[in-house]
Every structure is written in C-alpha cells, then in structure tokens.
C-alpha cells in the first residue's frame, strides 16, 4: 500500500465531517448560490473515496462483494418501487460496511444510489444521495471494526439511526440549497414534511435488518475465509 | 441514439455542455436567466423526445417545485410589500417572486437532467471515465449487468422456495420472511458466481496492465471548434451573469430587469445543441451526417465478441 493511499485514508473521515459543516455554514452566513456550491461540495466529497478505492489496487475478487451487494440494493429499490419510503438499500449498505469494511461500505452506498438513479432519474439530488448513503456505509464499517455491531438489536437500532441521518442530511440540503431566509418556520416545515418518509424508512430498515443481522455476517465470514483471504 | 447531431459529438463535448448548462442554471435566480434556461431546456427536451415525455417530466417536476416555491414564499418577512401577516408568519410580494424564480430554477435544472439522461447514455459515461477510474467503471458496468440478473434469479428462487416449502403465508410477516430468504439465496449465489467471473477475468490478464478501450468516438475538427466555442461562451457567461446577478436583488424590493448582453451569450451557449445543426449545411455530400448516426467505420470488430463471455 503506497503513501497516497494512506494520505487518502486520513482525508476520508475529515471530509465526511467538513462537507456537511460547509453546507451549514453556507446557510448560516446566507451566502449566494447555495444550490450550486452544495452540489459541487457533494461531488468533491466523493473524490477521496473513489480515488482511494482506485489507488488501493484491489484484486478483481475483492471487488465482487461490493458489486453483489450494490446490485442487490438496486434490485431491491426496483422491486420496492411501488411502496413509498420502505427500501432495503440502507440495510444492505449497513451490512456491506459491517462485513467488508468502511471503504467497501461507502462504495456500496454511493454506487447503489448512482446506478439506481439511472432507473429513477438522475437529478441534482444524486451527489448528495451518493454522499449520504456512502456515509452510512462508512459509519457501519467504523463501528463494525470496533466490534460494536454484534448483537441483533444494536445492528437494528444503528440501521434506524442511519435511516434518520440519511433523511436528515437530504432534508437539510433541500432547505440550504433551495430556500432563502432559512428561519425556524421554514426549517421546521421542511423537517416535518420529511418526517413521515424518514420514520417509515427507519422502520423498514429495522424490519429488514433484524432477520439478517446474525445470519449474514456469518455467511459473509465464510465467503471471506473461502475466497478472499 | 438520441436525436440530433449534438448527441453524435464526442462525449467530452456533451459532458462539458451539460455541466455548464446545469451549473449556470443552478447558480442564479435572476428571472431573465431562469426563463431562458427553462425555455431552451424545454425546447431541447421536446426536440429530443417529443411533447408527451416533456409533459410527463414537467408532471414529475411539479411536487418539488411547488414545495420549494411555497417554502420560499410563506414565512418570509424579508420583503417590503407585505400582503398578509399573522404573528410571526408573513407573506410578502417579494417572497412570492423569489418562490417563483426558485421554482423556475429547479424546473430548468430538472429539464436539463432529463436531456442529459437522453444524450449522455451509460456507454458514453463509461467511455469518459473508464480510463481515469477503471475500477469504479468496471464496478458500475458489472452492477448494471447484475441488476436484471438479480431480479430474474430472485423471482425463480422465490418461486422454487414456495413450491418446496409450501403453506403460502399472505401476511406481511410471511412476505418479509420470503423476501429475506430470497435475498440470502441471491447473495450467496451472486458471491460465488461473481468470484468465478473475477477469477476468469484475472486469468485473462485483468489488472496486469493498463487496459485499452474500444474507441467509438473520434476527435474531429468539429469537436475542436465546438469545445473552443463552448469554452469562450462559458467564460463570457460567467463574467456577464455574475455582474447581472449581483446587480439584481429580490429583497427588500424586486429590482427592475434590465436588458443585458448576458442574455444573448447565455442563449447562444444553451442553444449549442441547436447551433451544431448548422454543420448539416457545411457538408451536403456526407450521407451519414444527415441521419444523425455516429460516424463509425464499417468492419471494426465488436469489442464484446473479441473478449468472449466472462461468466
């Protein structure tokens, strides 16, 4: 592993914190062109992860868990398209980060949103969706590597929290980018409108995670032992 | 293949154009610029796909546009002309105008994205980024292949489990159980299958050297002209649009809209997909440029056939 990869690995968590902070600062100071700036920020936030993945020179085999989990997440979003808000994506992204590591988790999240938006329509939301879903996978990887996500309920609670975080970031982006004079009434209205969707998404994530929280890490452990060591 | 000559240009030209169009649309709420962007993007979408898809796109635009418009115009006390006030809630004329402009801006961006989806197909995207991000574009390509496979295999796994286990449980819990079981089957199957694919890729030399890709797009003189013109227009627009946007304010009173050269350069830049149609006047003898098809040489072997199937 070369030096640039190590530098990129240090940059990654920093950028995950700095970018949402820039977004909030922009709204706080009421600077102009918030929609453009926040979108560019989200794109910039994806760079260290994609480049880090590129530079780490993984074997073709090691890419396959990410590919399969991403494909399953996209297929899940397609199958669940008629049901509003309840999607298995977050559950699968959490599993990806938990079982295969933080960078893999980020890639599952980011790629799942990128590819599924080919079917659902690319839009100004794509970069932020990729960034926030990637953040979910990254956090799952961090907590997983510290051994905090072993029990079924802790995984489920974490999944629900991540569903809420994902909704929170996207709602925040909505009013930072597209609402002038963000005051209490505006902000509350935005979050209140998103609340039903986010709550449903959190409940759905728990329902998907509970049955797989124990069995999937075992299955993946076996696959890792057999093929990926 | 999307309609029109512009879609046959090198993907770098198309990408730069859409980045500029979306970036500029995103950067200002100046009503004249918003109106221009909406009109041209709408016209281009109608040209690309016809009226019905255009109206359908507009239909999907309505909920977010109305939401953003309302959020901006309600609860907004920054304007001078107050229409209605009740405690902390206040509606002013300026806020309404801002809401309309913001809704228009969002419409323009969504319309440009609809045009982008039509022109920048996935193959062009992979062509552009395949060299710089080989791993990521390989993954995107593989995921796109695996999605339909997952859906069809999921259906057969689901059906065979139902036949084996029996006792169809129509409740929500039963559905969830079946879904989870199917997903588990799919993950196991997919991992084993894809690792085999990966092994056969490595056996054929994947990762041993820089890959070469099948170049479907050529860099002709017309691409050089287009990208030069686009560059000049982008710089000119950035300067003119910034001056106009700074001079214009919604609060406390909406400034009057004055004529500016910026409108002309902006319209010229956004109208690029229509402007390149002038190329048809230049070379009346080349049959291919009339059909709107990419000019590829006949007899170049298909890259996919050469590589064989990897699964």
Coordinates of C-alpha atoms in Angstrom, one line a residue:
Chain A
X1 CA 0.0 0.0 0.0
X2 CA 1.6 3.2 -1.1
X3 CA 1.8 6.6 0.6
X4 CA -1.0 8.3 -1.3
X5 CA -3.5 5.6 -0.2
X6 CA -2.5 6.3 3.4
X7 CA -3.0 10.0 3.0
X8 CA -6.4 9.5 1.3
X9 CA -7.5 7.2 4.2
X10 CA -6.7 10.1 6.6
X11 CA -8.6 12.6 4.5
X12 CA -11.7 10.5 4.2
X13 CA -13.1 10.9 7.7
X14 CA -12.2 14.5 7.7
X15 CA -14.1 15.2 4.6
X16 CA -17.2 13.4 5.9
X17 CA -17.4 15.9 8.7
X18 CA -16.2 19.0 6.9
X19 CA -18.7 18.8 4.0
X20 CA -21.9 18.9 6.0
X21 CA -20.3 21.7 8.1
X22 CA -19.6 23.8 4.9
X23 CA -23.2 23.3 3.9
X24 CA -24.5 24.5 7.2
X25 CA -22.0 27.4 7.3
X26 CA -23.2 28.5 3.9
X27 CA -26.8 28.6 5.1
X28 CA -25.8 30.3 8.3
X29 CA -24.0 33.1 6.6
X30 CA -26.7 33.3 3.9
X31 CA -24.1 33.2 1.1
X32 CA -25.3 33.2 -2.5
X33 CA -25.6 30.3 -5.0
X34 CA -26.1 27.7 -2.2
X35 CA -27.6 25.2 -4.6
X36 CA -24.5 25.1 -6.8
X37 CA -22.0 25.3 -4.0
X38 CA -23.6 22.4 -2.0
X39 CA -23.8 20.2 -5.1
X40 CA -20.1 20.8 -6.0
X41 CA -19.2 20.1 -2.4
X42 CA -21.0 16.7 -2.5
X43 CA -19.2 15.8 -5.7
X44 CA -15.9 16.8 -4.1
X45 CA -16.7 14.7 -1.1
X46 CA -17.0 11.6 -3.3
X47 CA -13.5 12.1 -4.8
X48 CA -11.3 10.8 -1.9
X49 CA -13.3 7.6 -1.7
X50 CA -13.4 6.8 -5.4
X51 CA -9.7 7.7 -5.8
X52 CA -8.8 5.8 -2.7
X53 CA -10.6 2.7 -4.0
X54 CA -8.9 3.1 -7.3
X55 CA -5.4 3.5 -5.9
X56 CA -5.6 0.6 -3.4
X57 CA -5.2 -1.9 -6.3
X58 CA -7.7 -4.4 -5.0
X59 CA -7.8 -7.8 -6.8
X60 CA -10.8 -8.4 -9.1
X61 CA -12.1 -10.9 -6.5
X62 CA -12.2 -8.3 -3.7
X63 CA -14.5 -6.0 -5.8
X64 CA -17.2 -8.7 -6.0
X65 CA -18.8 -8.3 -2.6
X66 CA -19.3 -4.6 -3.4
X67 CA -20.7 -5.4 -6.8
X68 CA -23.1 -8.0 -5.5
X69 CA -24.4 -6.0 -2.5
X70 CA -24.8 -2.9 -4.8
X71 CA -26.7 -4.9 -7.4
X72 CA -29.0 -6.4 -4.7
X73 CA -29.6 -3.0 -3.3
X74 CA -30.5 -1.6 -6.7
X75 CA -32.7 -4.6 -7.4
X76 CA -34.4 -4.1 -4.0
X77 CA -35.1 -0.5 -4.8
X78 CA -36.6 -1.5 -8.1
X79 CA -38.7 -4.3 -6.5
X80 CA -39.9 -2.0 -3.8
X81 CA -40.5 1.0 -6.1
X82 CA -44.3 0.9 -5.7
X83 CA -44.0 1.0 -1.9
X84 CA -43.2 4.6 -0.8
X85 CA -40.2 5.1 1.6
X86 CA -39.6 1.4 2.6
X87 CA -36.5 0.3 0.8
X88 CA -33.9 -2.4 1.7
X89 CA -31.0 -0.2 0.5
X90 CA -29.9 1.1 3.9
X91 CA -30.0 -2.4 5.4
X92 CA -27.8 -3.7 2.6
X93 CA -25.4 -0.8 2.8
X94 CA -25.1 -1.3 6.6
X95 CA -24.3 -5.0 6.0
X96 CA -21.7 -4.0 3.4
X97 CA -19.9 -1.7 5.7
X98 CA -20.2 -4.0 8.7
X99 CA -18.9 -7.2 7.0
X100 CA -16.4 -5.8 4.5
X101 CA -15.0 -2.6 5.9
X102 CA -15.6 1.1 5.8
X103 CA -14.4 1.8 2.3
X104 CA -16.4 -1.0 0.8
X105 CA -19.4 0.3 2.7
X106 CA -19.0 3.7 1.2
X107 CA -18.7 2.3 -2.3
X108 CA -21.8 0.1 -1.8
X109 CA -23.8 3.1 -0.7
X110 CA -22.5 5.6 -3.3
X111 CA -22.7 3.1 -6.3
X112 CA -26.2 1.9 -5.2
X113 CA -27.6 5.5 -5.5
X114 CA -25.7 6.2 -8.7
X115 CA -26.9 3.1 -10.5
X116 CA -30.4 3.1 -9.2
X117 CA -30.8 6.7 -10.3
X118 CA -30.2 5.5 -13.8
X119 CA -33.7 3.9 -13.4
X120 CA -35.3 6.5 -11.2
X121 CA -33.8 9.6 -12.9
X122 CA -30.5 11.4 -12.2
X123 CA -31.0 14.8 -10.8
X124 CA -29.4 17.5 -8.6
X125 CA -30.1 15.1 -5.7
X126 CA -27.7 12.4 -7.0
X127 CA -24.4 13.7 -5.5
X128 CA -25.9 14.2 -2.0
X129 CA -27.7 10.9 -2.1
X130 CA -24.4 9.2 -3.0
X131 CA -22.5 11.0 -0.3
X132 CA -25.0 10.4 2.5
X133 CA -25.6 6.8 1.6
X134 CA -21.8 6.3 1.4
X135 CA -21.5 7.9 4.8
X136 CA -24.0 5.4 6.2
X137 CA -21.8 2.5 4.9
X138 CA -18.6 4.2 6.2
X139 CA -20.0 4.6 9.7
X140 CA -21.2 1.0 9.7
X141 CA -17.7 0.0 8.8
X142 CA -16.1 2.1 11.5
X143 CA -18.5 0.8 14.2
X144 CA -18.2 -2.8 12.9
X145 CA -14.4 -2.7 13.1
X146 CA -14.6 -1.7 16.8
X147 CA -16.9 -4.7 17.4
X148 CA -19.9 -2.6 18.4
X149 CA -22.4 -4.1 16.0
X150 CA -22.5 -7.7 17.1
X151 CA -25.9 -8.0 18.7
X152 CA -29.1 -8.1 16.6
X153 CA -30.7 -5.2 18.3
X154 CA -27.7 -3.0 18.2
X155 CA -27.5 -3.5 14.4
X156 CA -31.2 -2.7 14.1
X157 CA -31.0 0.4 16.2
X158 CA -28.0 1.5 14.3
X159 CA -29.8 0.9 11.0
X160 CA -32.8 3.0 12.2
X161 CA -30.4 5.8 13.3
X162 CA -28.7 5.7 9.9
X163 CA -32.1 5.9 8.0
X164 CA -32.9 9.0 10.1
X165 CA -29.4 10.5 9.4
X166 CA -29.8 9.9 5.7
X167 CA -33.2 11.7 5.7
X168 CA -31.8 14.5 7.9
X169 CA -28.9 15.2 5.5
X170 CA -31.1 15.3 2.4
X171 CA -33.8 17.5 4.1
X172 CA -31.1 19.8 5.3
X173 CA -29.7 20.0 1.7
X174 CA -33.3 20.9 0.5
X175 CA -33.6 24.0 2.6
X176 CA -29.9 25.0 2.4
X177 CA -29.9 24.8 -1.4
X178 CA -33.4 26.0 -2.3
X179 CA -34.8 28.1 0.5
X180 CA -33.8 31.7 1.1
X181 CA -34.1 33.1 4.6
X182 CA -33.9 29.9 6.5
X183 CA -35.8 30.7 9.6
X184 CA -37.4 28.5 12.3
X185 CA -40.7 28.1 10.4
X186 CA -39.1 27.1 7.1
X187 CA -36.7 24.7 8.7
X188 CA -39.4 23.1 10.8
X189 CA -41.7 22.8 7.8
X190 CA -39.0 21.0 5.8
X191 CA -38.2 18.5 8.5
X192 CA -41.9 18.0 9.3
X193 CA -42.6 17.1 5.6
X194 CA -39.7 14.7 5.6
X195 CA -40.6 13.2 8.9
X196 CA -43.2 10.6 7.7
X197 CA -40.9 9.3 5.0
X198 CA -37.9 9.1 7.3
X199 CA -39.8 7.4 10.0
X200 CA -41.2 4.8 7.6
X201 CA -37.7 4.3 6.1
X202 CA -36.3 3.7 9.6
X203 CA -39.0 1.2 10.5
X204 CA -38.4 -0.6 7.2
X205 CA -34.7 -0.7 7.8
X206 CA -35.2 -2.3 11.2
X207 CA -37.6 -4.9 9.6
X208 CA -35.0 -5.8 7.0
X209 CA -32.1 -5.8 9.4
X210 CA -33.5 -7.9 12.2
X211 CA -33.7 -11.2 10.3
X212 CA -30.3 -10.8 8.6
X213 CA -28.2 -9.2 11.4
X214 CA -27.0 -12.5 12.7
X215 CA -27.0 -14.8 9.6
X216 CA -25.5 -12.5 7.0
X217 CA -22.2 -11.7 8.8
X218 CA -21.8 -15.5 9.2
X219 CA -22.4 -16.1 5.5
X220 CA -20.0 -13.3 4.6
X221 CA -17.4 -14.6 7.1
X222 CA -17.5 -18.0 5.4
X223 CA -17.1 -16.4 1.9
X224 CA -14.3 -14.2 3.1
X225 CA -12.5 -17.2 4.6
X226 CA -13.0 -19.3 1.5
X227 CA -12.3 -16.9 -1.3
X228 CA -11.0 -13.5 -0.2
X229 CA -8.0 -14.3 2.1
Chain B
X1 CA -29.2 7.0 -30.0
X2 CA -30.7 10.4 -29.1
X3 CA -31.9 12.6 -31.9
X4 CA -29.9 15.4 -33.4
X5 CA -26.3 15.9 -34.4
X6 CA -25.2 17.1 -30.9
X7 CA -25.6 13.6 -29.5
X8 CA -23.1 12.3 -32.0
X9 CA -20.4 14.7 -30.7
X10 CA -17.5 13.4 -28.6
X11 CA -18.8 12.7 -25.0
X12 CA -16.4 15.2 -23.6
X13 CA -18.1 18.0 -25.5
X14 CA -21.6 16.8 -24.4
X15 CA -20.4 16.5 -20.8
X16 CA -18.9 19.9 -20.7
X17 CA -22.1 21.4 -22.2
X18 CA -24.3 19.8 -19.7
X19 CA -22.0 20.7 -16.8
X20 CA -22.1 24.3 -17.9
X21 CA -25.9 24.3 -18.5
X22 CA -26.7 22.7 -15.2
X23 CA -24.0 24.7 -13.3
X24 CA -25.3 28.1 -14.6
X25 CA -28.9 27.1 -14.1
X26 CA -28.0 26.3 -10.5
X27 CA -26.1 29.4 -9.8
X28 CA -28.6 32.2 -10.3
X29 CA -32.2 33.1 -9.6
X30 CA -32.1 36.1 -11.9
X31 CA -35.6 35.8 -13.6
X32 CA -34.4 36.5 -17.1
X33 CA -31.7 33.8 -16.9
X34 CA -34.1 31.4 -15.3
X35 CA -36.7 32.0 -18.0
X36 CA -34.1 31.5 -20.7
X37 CA -32.8 28.3 -19.2
X38 CA -36.3 26.9 -18.8
X39 CA -37.3 27.7 -22.4
X40 CA -34.2 26.3 -24.0
X41 CA -34.1 23.1 -21.9
X42 CA -37.8 22.6 -22.5
X43 CA -37.3 23.1 -26.2
X44 CA -34.4 20.7 -26.3
X45 CA -36.3 18.0 -24.4
X46 CA -39.3 18.4 -26.8
X47 CA -36.9 18.1 -29.7
X48 CA -35.2 15.0 -28.2
X49 CA -38.3 13.1 -27.0
X50 CA -41.5 14.9 -28.2
X51 CA -44.3 16.5 -26.3
X52 CA -45.6 13.6 -24.3
X53 CA -42.3 12.8 -22.4
X54 CA -41.8 16.6 -21.9
X55 CA -45.2 16.9 -20.3
X56 CA -44.5 13.8 -18.2
X57 CA -41.2 15.3 -17.0
X58 CA -43.0 18.5 -16.1
X59 CA -45.5 16.5 -14.2
X60 CA -42.8 14.9 -12.0
X61 CA -41.3 18.4 -11.5
X62 CA -44.5 19.8 -10.1
X63 CA -44.3 18.5 -6.5
X64 CA -40.7 19.6 -5.6
X65 CA -41.2 22.9 -7.5
X66 CA -44.4 23.7 -5.6
X67 CA -42.9 22.6 -2.3
X68 CA -39.8 24.8 -2.8
X69 CA -41.9 27.7 -4.1
X70 CA -44.2 27.6 -1.1
X71 CA -41.4 27.3 1.4
X72 CA -39.8 30.4 -0.1
X73 CA -42.9 32.5 -0.3
X74 CA -44.5 31.6 3.0
X75 CA -43.0 32.6 6.4
X76 CA -40.8 35.2 4.8
X77 CA -40.6 38.6 6.3
X78 CA -37.6 39.9 4.3
X79 CA -39.7 41.8 1.6
X80 CA -41.1 45.3 1.8
X81 CA -44.5 44.8 0.3
X82 CA -46.5 42.8 2.9
X83 CA -49.6 41.0 1.7
X84 CA -50.7 39.2 4.9
X85 CA -49.4 39.0 8.4
X86 CA -50.3 36.9 11.4
X87 CA -47.9 36.9 14.4
X88 CA -44.6 35.7 13.1
X89 CA -46.0 34.4 9.8
X90 CA -45.8 36.8 7.0
X91 CA -46.3 36.7 3.2
X92 CA -44.8 39.4 1.0
X93 CA -44.8 40.0 -2.7
X94 CA -41.0 39.7 -2.9
X95 CA -41.1 36.3 -1.3
X96 CA -43.7 35.2 -3.8
X97 CA -41.5 36.3 -6.7
X98 CA -38.5 34.6 -5.1
X99 CA -40.5 31.4 -4.8
X100 CA -41.5 31.6 -8.4
X101 CA -37.9 32.2 -9.5
X102 CA -36.6 29.4 -7.3
X103 CA -39.3 27.0 -8.7
X104 CA -38.3 28.0 -12.2
X105 CA -34.6 27.4 -11.4
X106 CA -35.4 23.9 -10.1
X107 CA -37.6 23.2 -13.2
X108 CA -34.7 24.3 -15.5
X109 CA -32.3 22.0 -13.7
X110 CA -34.6 19.0 -13.8
X111 CA -35.3 19.6 -17.5
X112 CA -31.6 19.7 -18.2
X113 CA -31.1 16.5 -16.3
X114 CA -33.9 14.9 -18.4
X115 CA -32.0 16.0 -21.6
X116 CA -28.7 14.7 -20.0
X117 CA -30.3 11.3 -19.4
X118 CA -31.2 11.2 -23.1
X119 CA -27.9 12.3 -24.6
X120 CA -25.3 11.0 -22.1
X121 CA -26.1 7.3 -22.2
X122 CA -24.3 5.0 -19.9
X123 CA -21.8 3.8 -22.6
X124 CA -20.7 7.4 -23.1
X125 CA -20.3 7.9 -19.4
X126 CA -18.2 4.7 -19.1
X127 CA -16.2 5.8 -22.1
X128 CA -15.3 9.1 -20.5
X129 CA -14.4 7.8 -17.1
X130 CA -13.2 4.3 -18.0
X131 CA -9.6 5.3 -18.3
X132 CA -9.4 7.5 -15.3
X133 CA -11.4 5.4 -12.9
X134 CA -11.0 1.8 -14.3
X135 CA -12.0 0.0 -11.1
X136 CA -15.1 2.1 -10.5
X137 CA -16.4 2.0 -14.0
X138 CA -15.8 -1.8 -14.1
X139 CA -17.9 -2.0 -11.0
X140 CA -20.7 0.2 -12.4
X141 CA -20.8 -1.9 -15.5
X142 CA -20.9 -5.1 -13.5
X143 CA -23.6 -3.8 -11.3
X144 CA -25.7 -2.8 -14.3
X145 CA -25.4 -6.4 -15.6
X146 CA -26.2 -7.9 -12.2
X147 CA -29.3 -5.9 -11.5
X148 CA -31.6 -7.6 -14.1
X149 CA -30.0 -10.9 -13.2
X150 CA -30.8 -10.4 -9.6
X151 CA -34.4 -9.6 -10.4
X152 CA -34.9 -12.7 -12.6
X153 CA -33.0 -15.0 -10.3
X154 CA -34.8 -13.6 -7.3
X155 CA -38.1 -14.5 -8.9
X156 CA -37.1 -18.1 -9.6
X157 CA -35.6 -18.5 -6.2
X158 CA -38.7 -17.2 -4.6
X159 CA -41.0 -19.5 -6.7
X160 CA -39.0 -22.6 -6.1
X161 CA -38.9 -22.0 -2.4
X162 CA -42.6 -21.5 -2.3
X163 CA -43.0 -24.8 -4.2
X164 CA -40.6 -26.6 -1.8
X165 CA -41.8 -25.3 1.5
X166 CA -45.5 -24.8 0.7
X167 CA -48.0 -23.2 3.0
X168 CA -48.2 -19.7 1.5
X169 CA -48.4 -17.1 4.2
X170 CA -50.1 -14.0 2.8
X171 CA -49.4 -11.8 5.9
X172 CA -46.8 -9.0 5.9
X173 CA -44.6 -11.1 8.1
X174 CA -44.7 -14.0 5.7
X175 CA -43.9 -11.7 2.8
X176 CA -40.9 -10.3 4.7
X177 CA -39.7 -13.8 5.6
X178 CA -39.8 -14.9 2.0
X179 CA -38.1 -11.7 0.8
X180 CA -35.3 -12.1 3.3
X181 CA -34.8 -15.8 2.4
X182 CA -34.7 -14.9 -1.3
X183 CA -32.2 -12.1 -0.7
X184 CA -30.0 -14.5 1.3
X185 CA -30.1 -17.0 -1.5
X186 CA -29.2 -14.3 -4.0
X187 CA -26.3 -13.0 -2.0
X188 CA -24.8 -16.5 -1.7
X189 CA -25.3 -17.3 -5.4
X190 CA -24.1 -13.9 -6.5
X191 CA -20.9 -14.0 -4.5
X192 CA -19.9 -17.4 -5.7
X193 CA -20.8 -16.6 -9.3
X194 CA -19.1 -13.3 -9.4
X195 CA -15.9 -14.6 -7.8
X196 CA -15.7 -17.1 -10.6
X197 CA -16.1 -14.3 -13.1
X198 CA -13.4 -12.3 -11.3
X199 CA -11.1 -15.4 -11.5
X200 CA -11.7 -15.8 -15.2
X201 CA -11.0 -12.1 -15.7
X202 CA -7.7 -12.4 -13.8
X203 CA -6.8 -15.5 -15.8
X204 CA -7.2 -13.5 -18.9
X205 CA -5.0 -10.7 -17.7
X206 CA -7.3 -8.2 -15.9
X207 CA -5.2 -5.9 -13.8
X208 CA -1.9 -6.9 -15.3
X209 CA -1.6 -3.8 -17.4
X210 CA -3.4 -0.7 -18.4
X211 CA -6.5 -1.7 -20.4
X212 CA -7.1 -0.3 -23.9
X213 CA -10.6 0.5 -24.7
X214 CA -12.6 0.4 -27.9
X215 CA -12.7 4.0 -29.1
X216 CA -16.1 4.6 -30.6
X217 CA -15.8 8.3 -30.5
X218 CA -13.3 10.3 -32.6
X219 CA -11.9 13.8 -32.0
X220 CA -12.7 15.6 -35.3
X221 CA -12.3 19.2 -36.4
X222 CA -15.9 19.8 -35.4
X223 CA -15.2 18.7 -31.8
X224 CA -12.3 21.2 -31.6
X225 CA -14.5 24.0 -32.9
X226 CA -17.3 23.1 -30.6
X227 CA -15.2 22.8 -27.5
X228 CA -13.4 26.1 -28.3
X229 CA -16.7 27.9 -28.8
X230 CA -18.1 26.4 -25.6
X231 CA -15.1 27.5 -23.6
X232 CA -15.3 31.1 -24.8
X233 CA -19.0 31.2 -24.1
X234 CA -18.6 29.8 -20.6
X235 CA -16.0 32.4 -19.7
X236 CA -18.1 35.2 -21.2
X237 CA -21.2 34.0 -19.4
X238 CA -19.5 33.6 -16.1
X239 CA -18.5 37.3 -16.2
X240 CA -21.8 38.7 -17.6
X241 CA -24.0 36.5 -15.4
X242 CA -22.1 37.4 -12.3
X243 CA -22.5 41.1 -12.9
X244 CA -26.2 40.8 -13.7
X245 CA -26.8 38.6 -10.7
X246 CA -25.1 40.9 -8.3
X247 CA -27.0 43.9 -9.6
X248 CA -30.3 42.1 -9.1
X249 CA -31.9 41.7 -5.7
X250 CA -35.3 40.3 -4.6
X251 CA -35.3 42.0 -1.1
X252 CA -36.4 44.4 0.1
X253 CA -37.8 45.3 -3.3
X254 CA -37.6 43.3 -6.5
X255 CA -35.1 45.2 -8.8
X256 CA -36.3 46.0 -12.3
X257 CA -35.0 43.7 -15.0
X258 CA -32.7 45.5 -17.5
X259 CA -31.6 44.4 -20.9
X260 CA -28.1 42.9 -20.9
X261 CA -25.7 41.3 -23.4
X262 CA -25.5 38.4 -21.0
X263 CA -28.9 37.2 -22.3
X264 CA -27.6 36.8 -25.8
X265 CA -24.4 34.9 -24.8
X266 CA -26.4 32.7 -22.4
X267 CA -29.0 31.9 -25.1
X268 CA -26.2 31.1 -27.5
X269 CA -24.4 28.8 -25.1
X270 CA -27.6 27.0 -24.1
X271 CA -28.6 26.8 -27.8
X272 CA -25.5 24.9 -28.6
X273 CA -27.3 21.6 -29.4
X274 CA -29.3 23.5 -32.0
X275 CA -26.4 25.6 -33.3
X276 CA -24.4 22.5 -34.2
X277 CA -27.1 21.5 -36.6
X278 CA -25.6 24.2 -38.9
X279 CA -23.0 21.5 -39.6
X280 CA -25.5 19.9 -42.0
X281 CA -25.2 23.0 -44.2
X282 CA -21.5 22.5 -44.5
X283 CA -21.1 19.0 -45.9
X284 CA -24.0 18.1 -48.0
X285 CA -22.2 15.2 -49.6
X286 CA -21.7 13.0 -46.5
X287 CA -24.8 11.0 -46.2
X288 CA -24.0 9.9 -42.7
X289 CA -24.2 13.4 -41.2
X290 CA -27.9 13.7 -42.3
X291 CA -29.0 10.6 -40.4
X292 CA -27.8 11.7 -37.1
X293 CA -25.9 8.4 -36.7
X294 CA -22.4 8.3 -35.3
X295 CA -19.8 8.0 -37.9
X296 CA -18.2 4.7 -37.2
X297 CA -16.1 2.7 -39.6
X298 CA -17.6 -0.4 -41.0
X299 CA -15.8 -3.6 -40.3
X300 CA -14.3 -2.8 -36.9
X301 CA -14.8 -5.9 -34.8
X302 CA -17.1 -5.7 -31.8
X303 CA -15.1 -5.5 -28.6
X304 CA -17.5 -7.7 -26.7
X305 CA -17.2 -10.5 -29.2
X306 CA -13.4 -10.3 -29.1
X307 CA -13.3 -10.6 -25.3
X308 CA -15.7 -13.5 -25.2
X309 CA -18.2 -14.1 -22.4
X310 CA -16.7 -13.9 -19.0
X311 CA -19.3 -15.8 -17.0

